[in-house]
Short mmCIF file of C-alpha atoms in Angstrom, two decimals:
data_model
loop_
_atom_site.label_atom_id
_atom_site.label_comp_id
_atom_site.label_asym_id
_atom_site.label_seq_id
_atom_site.Cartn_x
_atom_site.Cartn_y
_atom_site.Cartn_z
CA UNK A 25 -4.43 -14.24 -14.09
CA UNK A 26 -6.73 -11.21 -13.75
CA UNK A 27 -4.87 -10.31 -10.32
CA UNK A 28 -1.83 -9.95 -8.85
CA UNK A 29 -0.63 -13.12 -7.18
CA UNK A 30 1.77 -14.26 -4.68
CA UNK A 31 3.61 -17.16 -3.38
CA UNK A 32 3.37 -18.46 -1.07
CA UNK A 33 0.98 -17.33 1.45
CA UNK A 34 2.24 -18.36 4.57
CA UNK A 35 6.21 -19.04 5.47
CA UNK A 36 7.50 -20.16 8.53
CA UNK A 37 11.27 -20.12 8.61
CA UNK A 38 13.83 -20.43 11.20
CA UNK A 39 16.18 -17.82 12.46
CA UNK A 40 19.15 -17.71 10.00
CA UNK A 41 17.55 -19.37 7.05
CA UNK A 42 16.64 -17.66 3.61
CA UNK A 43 13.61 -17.21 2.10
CA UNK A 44 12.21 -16.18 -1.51
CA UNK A 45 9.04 -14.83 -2.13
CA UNK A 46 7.57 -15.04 -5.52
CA UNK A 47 5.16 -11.89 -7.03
CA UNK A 48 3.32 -12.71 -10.12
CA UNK A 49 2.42 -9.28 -11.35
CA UNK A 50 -1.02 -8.62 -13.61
CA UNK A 51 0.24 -9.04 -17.03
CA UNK A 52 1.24 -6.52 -19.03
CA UNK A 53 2.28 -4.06 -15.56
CA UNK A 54 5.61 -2.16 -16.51
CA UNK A 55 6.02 -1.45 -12.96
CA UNK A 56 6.26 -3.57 -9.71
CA UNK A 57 6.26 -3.06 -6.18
CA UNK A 58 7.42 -4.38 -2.92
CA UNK A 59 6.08 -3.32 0.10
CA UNK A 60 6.66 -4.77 3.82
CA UNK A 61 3.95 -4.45 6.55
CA UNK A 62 4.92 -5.17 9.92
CA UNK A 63 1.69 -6.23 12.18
CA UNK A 64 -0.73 -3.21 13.09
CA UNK A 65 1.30 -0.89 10.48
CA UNK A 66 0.70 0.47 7.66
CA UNK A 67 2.83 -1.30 4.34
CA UNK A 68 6.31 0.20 3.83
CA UNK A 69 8.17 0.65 0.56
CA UNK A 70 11.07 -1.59 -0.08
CA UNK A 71 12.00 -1.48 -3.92
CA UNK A 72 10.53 -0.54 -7.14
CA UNK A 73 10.74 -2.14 -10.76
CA UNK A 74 10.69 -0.57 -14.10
CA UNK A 75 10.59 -3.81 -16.61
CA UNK A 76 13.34 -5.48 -15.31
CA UNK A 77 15.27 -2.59 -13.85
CA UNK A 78 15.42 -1.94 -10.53
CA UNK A 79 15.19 1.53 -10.07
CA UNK A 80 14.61 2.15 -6.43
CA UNK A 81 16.06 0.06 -3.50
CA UNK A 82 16.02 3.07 -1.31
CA UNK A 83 13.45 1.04 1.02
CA UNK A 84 15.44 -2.28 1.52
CA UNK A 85 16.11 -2.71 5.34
CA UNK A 86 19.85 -4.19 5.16
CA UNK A 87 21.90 -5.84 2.02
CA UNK A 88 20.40 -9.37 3.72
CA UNK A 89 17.01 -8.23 1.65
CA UNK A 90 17.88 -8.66 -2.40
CA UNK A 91 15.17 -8.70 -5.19
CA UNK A 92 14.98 -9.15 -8.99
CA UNK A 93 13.01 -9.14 -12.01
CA UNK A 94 14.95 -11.07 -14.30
CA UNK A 95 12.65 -10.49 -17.27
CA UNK A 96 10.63 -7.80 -16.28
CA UNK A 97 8.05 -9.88 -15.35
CA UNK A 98 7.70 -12.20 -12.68
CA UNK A 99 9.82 -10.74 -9.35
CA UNK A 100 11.48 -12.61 -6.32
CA UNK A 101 12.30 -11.11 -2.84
CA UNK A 102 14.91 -13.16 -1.36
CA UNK A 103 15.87 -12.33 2.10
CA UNK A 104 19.42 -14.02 3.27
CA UNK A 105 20.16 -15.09 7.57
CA UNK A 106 16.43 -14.29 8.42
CA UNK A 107 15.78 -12.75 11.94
CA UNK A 108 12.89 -12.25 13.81
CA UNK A 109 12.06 -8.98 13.22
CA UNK A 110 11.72 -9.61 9.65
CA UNK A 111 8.90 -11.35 10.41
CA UNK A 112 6.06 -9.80 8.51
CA UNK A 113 3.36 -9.46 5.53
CA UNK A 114 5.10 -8.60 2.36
CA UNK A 115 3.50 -7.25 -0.22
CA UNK A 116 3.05 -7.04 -4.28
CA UNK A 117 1.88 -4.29 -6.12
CA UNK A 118 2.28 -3.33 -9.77
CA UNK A 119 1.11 -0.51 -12.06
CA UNK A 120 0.23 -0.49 -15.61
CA UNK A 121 2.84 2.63 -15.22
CA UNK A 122 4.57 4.17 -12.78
CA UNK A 123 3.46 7.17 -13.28
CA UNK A 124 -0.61 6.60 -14.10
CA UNK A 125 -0.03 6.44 -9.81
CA UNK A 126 -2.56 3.26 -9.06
CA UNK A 127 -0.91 0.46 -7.68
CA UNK A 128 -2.82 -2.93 -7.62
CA UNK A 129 -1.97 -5.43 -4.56
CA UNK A 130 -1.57 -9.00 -4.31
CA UNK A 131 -2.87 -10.88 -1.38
CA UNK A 132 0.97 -10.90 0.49
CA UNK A 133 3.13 -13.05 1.67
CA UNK A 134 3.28 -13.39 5.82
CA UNK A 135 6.58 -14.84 7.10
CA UNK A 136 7.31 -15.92 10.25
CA UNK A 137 10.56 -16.37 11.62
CA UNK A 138 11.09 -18.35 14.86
CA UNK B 19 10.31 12.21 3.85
CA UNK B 20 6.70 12.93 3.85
CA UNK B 21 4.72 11.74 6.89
CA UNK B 22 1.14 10.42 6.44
CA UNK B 23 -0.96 10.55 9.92
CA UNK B 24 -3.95 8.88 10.63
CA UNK B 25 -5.35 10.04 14.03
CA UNK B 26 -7.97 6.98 14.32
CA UNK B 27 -6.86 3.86 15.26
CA UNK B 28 -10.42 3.09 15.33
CA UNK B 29 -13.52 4.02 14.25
CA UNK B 30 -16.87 2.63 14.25
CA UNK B 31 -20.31 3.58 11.82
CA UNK B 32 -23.86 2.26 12.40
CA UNK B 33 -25.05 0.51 8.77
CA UNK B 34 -26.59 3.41 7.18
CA UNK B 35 -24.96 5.97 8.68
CA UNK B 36 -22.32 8.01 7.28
CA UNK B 37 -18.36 7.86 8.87
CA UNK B 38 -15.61 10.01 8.27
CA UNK B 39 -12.00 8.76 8.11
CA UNK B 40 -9.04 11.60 8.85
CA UNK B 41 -5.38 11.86 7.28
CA UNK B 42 -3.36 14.43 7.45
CA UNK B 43 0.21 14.66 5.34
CA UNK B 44 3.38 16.84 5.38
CA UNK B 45 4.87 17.61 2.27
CA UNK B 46 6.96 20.40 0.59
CA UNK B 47 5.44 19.95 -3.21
CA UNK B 48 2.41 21.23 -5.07
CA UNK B 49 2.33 18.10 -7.05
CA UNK B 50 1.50 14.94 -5.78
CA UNK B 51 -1.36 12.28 -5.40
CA UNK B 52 -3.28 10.72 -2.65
CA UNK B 53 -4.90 7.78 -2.14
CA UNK B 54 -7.02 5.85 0.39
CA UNK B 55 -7.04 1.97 0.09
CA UNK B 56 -9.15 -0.56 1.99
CA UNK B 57 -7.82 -4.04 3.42
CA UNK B 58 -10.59 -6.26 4.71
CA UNK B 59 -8.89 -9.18 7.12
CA UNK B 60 -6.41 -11.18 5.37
CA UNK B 61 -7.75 -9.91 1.96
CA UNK B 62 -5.63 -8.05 -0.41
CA UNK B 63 -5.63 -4.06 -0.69
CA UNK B 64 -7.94 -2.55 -2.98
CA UNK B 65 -7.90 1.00 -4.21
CA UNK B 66 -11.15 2.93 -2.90
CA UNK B 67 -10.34 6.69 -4.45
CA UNK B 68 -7.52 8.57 -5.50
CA UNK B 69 -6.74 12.46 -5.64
CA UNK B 70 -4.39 14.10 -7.94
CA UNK B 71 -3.17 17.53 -5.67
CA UNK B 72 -3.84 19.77 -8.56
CA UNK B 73 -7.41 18.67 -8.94
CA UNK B 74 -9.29 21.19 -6.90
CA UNK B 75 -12.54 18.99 -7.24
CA UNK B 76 -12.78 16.88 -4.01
CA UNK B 77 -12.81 12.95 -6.04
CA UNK B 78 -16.14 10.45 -5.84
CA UNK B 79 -16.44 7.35 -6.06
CA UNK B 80 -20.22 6.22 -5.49
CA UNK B 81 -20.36 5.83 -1.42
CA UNK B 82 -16.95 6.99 -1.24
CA UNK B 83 -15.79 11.13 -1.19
CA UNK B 84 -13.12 13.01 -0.02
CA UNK B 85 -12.33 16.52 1.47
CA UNK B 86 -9.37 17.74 0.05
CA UNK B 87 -7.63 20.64 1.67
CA UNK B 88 -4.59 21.10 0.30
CA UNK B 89 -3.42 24.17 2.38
CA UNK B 90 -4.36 22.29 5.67
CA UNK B 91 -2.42 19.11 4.63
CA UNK B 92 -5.77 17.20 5.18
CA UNK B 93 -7.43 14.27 2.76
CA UNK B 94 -10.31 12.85 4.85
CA UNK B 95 -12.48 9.89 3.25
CA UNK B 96 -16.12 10.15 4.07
CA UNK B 97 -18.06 6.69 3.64
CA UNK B 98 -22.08 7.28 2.83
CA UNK B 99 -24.79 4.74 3.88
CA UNK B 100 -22.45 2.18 5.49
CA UNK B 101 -22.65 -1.04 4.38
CA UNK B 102 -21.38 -4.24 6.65
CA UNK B 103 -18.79 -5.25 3.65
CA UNK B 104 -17.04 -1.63 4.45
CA UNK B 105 -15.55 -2.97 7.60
CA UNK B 106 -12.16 -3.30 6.89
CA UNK B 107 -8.59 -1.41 8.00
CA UNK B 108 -8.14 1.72 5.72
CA UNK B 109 -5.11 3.13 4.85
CA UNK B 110 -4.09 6.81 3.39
CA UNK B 111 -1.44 7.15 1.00
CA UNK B 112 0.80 9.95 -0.49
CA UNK B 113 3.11 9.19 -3.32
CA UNK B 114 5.24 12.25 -4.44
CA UNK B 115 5.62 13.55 -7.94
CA UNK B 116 6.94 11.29 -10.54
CA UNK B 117 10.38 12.65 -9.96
CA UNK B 118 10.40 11.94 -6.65
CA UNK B 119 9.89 8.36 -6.80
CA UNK B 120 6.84 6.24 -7.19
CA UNK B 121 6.83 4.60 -3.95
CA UNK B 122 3.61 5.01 -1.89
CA UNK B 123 3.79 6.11 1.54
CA UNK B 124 1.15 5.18 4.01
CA UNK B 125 -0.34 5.99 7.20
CA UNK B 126 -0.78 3.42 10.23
CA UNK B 127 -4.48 2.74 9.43
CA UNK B 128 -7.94 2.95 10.57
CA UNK B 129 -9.87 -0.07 11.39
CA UNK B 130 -13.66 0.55 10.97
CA UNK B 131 -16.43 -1.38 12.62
CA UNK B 132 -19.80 -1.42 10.38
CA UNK B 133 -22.52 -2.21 12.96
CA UNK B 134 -25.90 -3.67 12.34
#
């Protein structure tokens, strides 16, 4: 696809289930982003992908959050015993590089947790 | 961490007229980039100009300039000739050198009104 795209678009889960997002990065991107914006906020970092390494997880809120990147392209955010205040957009970025600094978003993901 | 502020929660331009957005950063390096992106509602984020720190030249991007002032901390974006598609929620972003991490770290947003 010429974008980055994500899956799905809308979630609506109960308190204490899990959830798995799905990022489609554009193809070719070494690097991949997640990002969590909370509404009225500006997005915040949650973990960072280099291939299929995860090199940053400094941003994940509690060990219920977990991503991969099994083969360093398509990612997954799972989060595990969902509670409302993960409720949220979450989004997808990812970068030719890391390093080149621009960082192209997907559309997000906003979960709801009732 | 570094702290990106965005004074104005809102803002709003007459089409036509020109509109400047504020930011202001803390940071302890020399190095670094800044970016502002735009997110029109429930559309994706789209880059609208970056700024590499050690660029003294203030970066353009057709209807889109910043003021860079790298002593004061301050990256404002000025919009030109407002159009009615610039409404959107924009967002400033630092992201530290490249061996600091790649993550980018953003500001709580402006939301501009374009008015006819």
């Amino acid at each position: 696809g010429a974008g980055v795209s994500q899956s799905p678009r809308y979630k609506v889960a109960k308190r204490g289930q899990d959830v798995a997002l799905r990022c489609d990065p554009i193809s070719g991107h070494v690097s991949l982003f997640w990002y969590q914006q909370a509404l009225g906020q500006g997005p915040e970092f949650l973990t960072y992908f280099q291939n299929e390494a995860q090199l940053d997880k400094s941003g994940l809120p509690s060990d219920r959050f977990f991503a991969e990147r099994p083969e360093g392209s398509v990612s997954t955010l799972k989060i595990q015993r969902t509670q409302q205040e993960d409720s949220a957009v979450y989004l997808c970025a990812s970068s030719l590089s890391a390093g080149t600094g621009e960082q192209y978003f997907g559309p997000g993901t906003r979960l709801t947790v009732t | 961490a570094q702290t990106v502020t965005q004074s104005q929660p809102e803002m709003s331009v007459q089409e036509a007229e020109t509109v400047t957005l504020s930011c202001t950063y803390d940071t302890s390096e020399s190095d670094y980039y800044l970016f502002w992106y735009k997110q029109p509602p429930s559309r994706q984020m789209i880059l609208v100009i970056r700024q590499e720190a050690y660029k003294q030249q203030n970066a353009t991007e057709n209807r889109f300039s910043v003021n860079f002032q790298k002593a004061a901390k301050s990256f404002s974006l000025k919009i030109s000739d407002s159009q009615l598609g610039d409404a959107a929620m924009y967002f400033c972003a630092y992201r530290a050198p490249s061996n600091s991490g790649y993550a980018l770290n953003f500001g709580k947003g402006t939301s501009l009104l374009v008015t006819p």
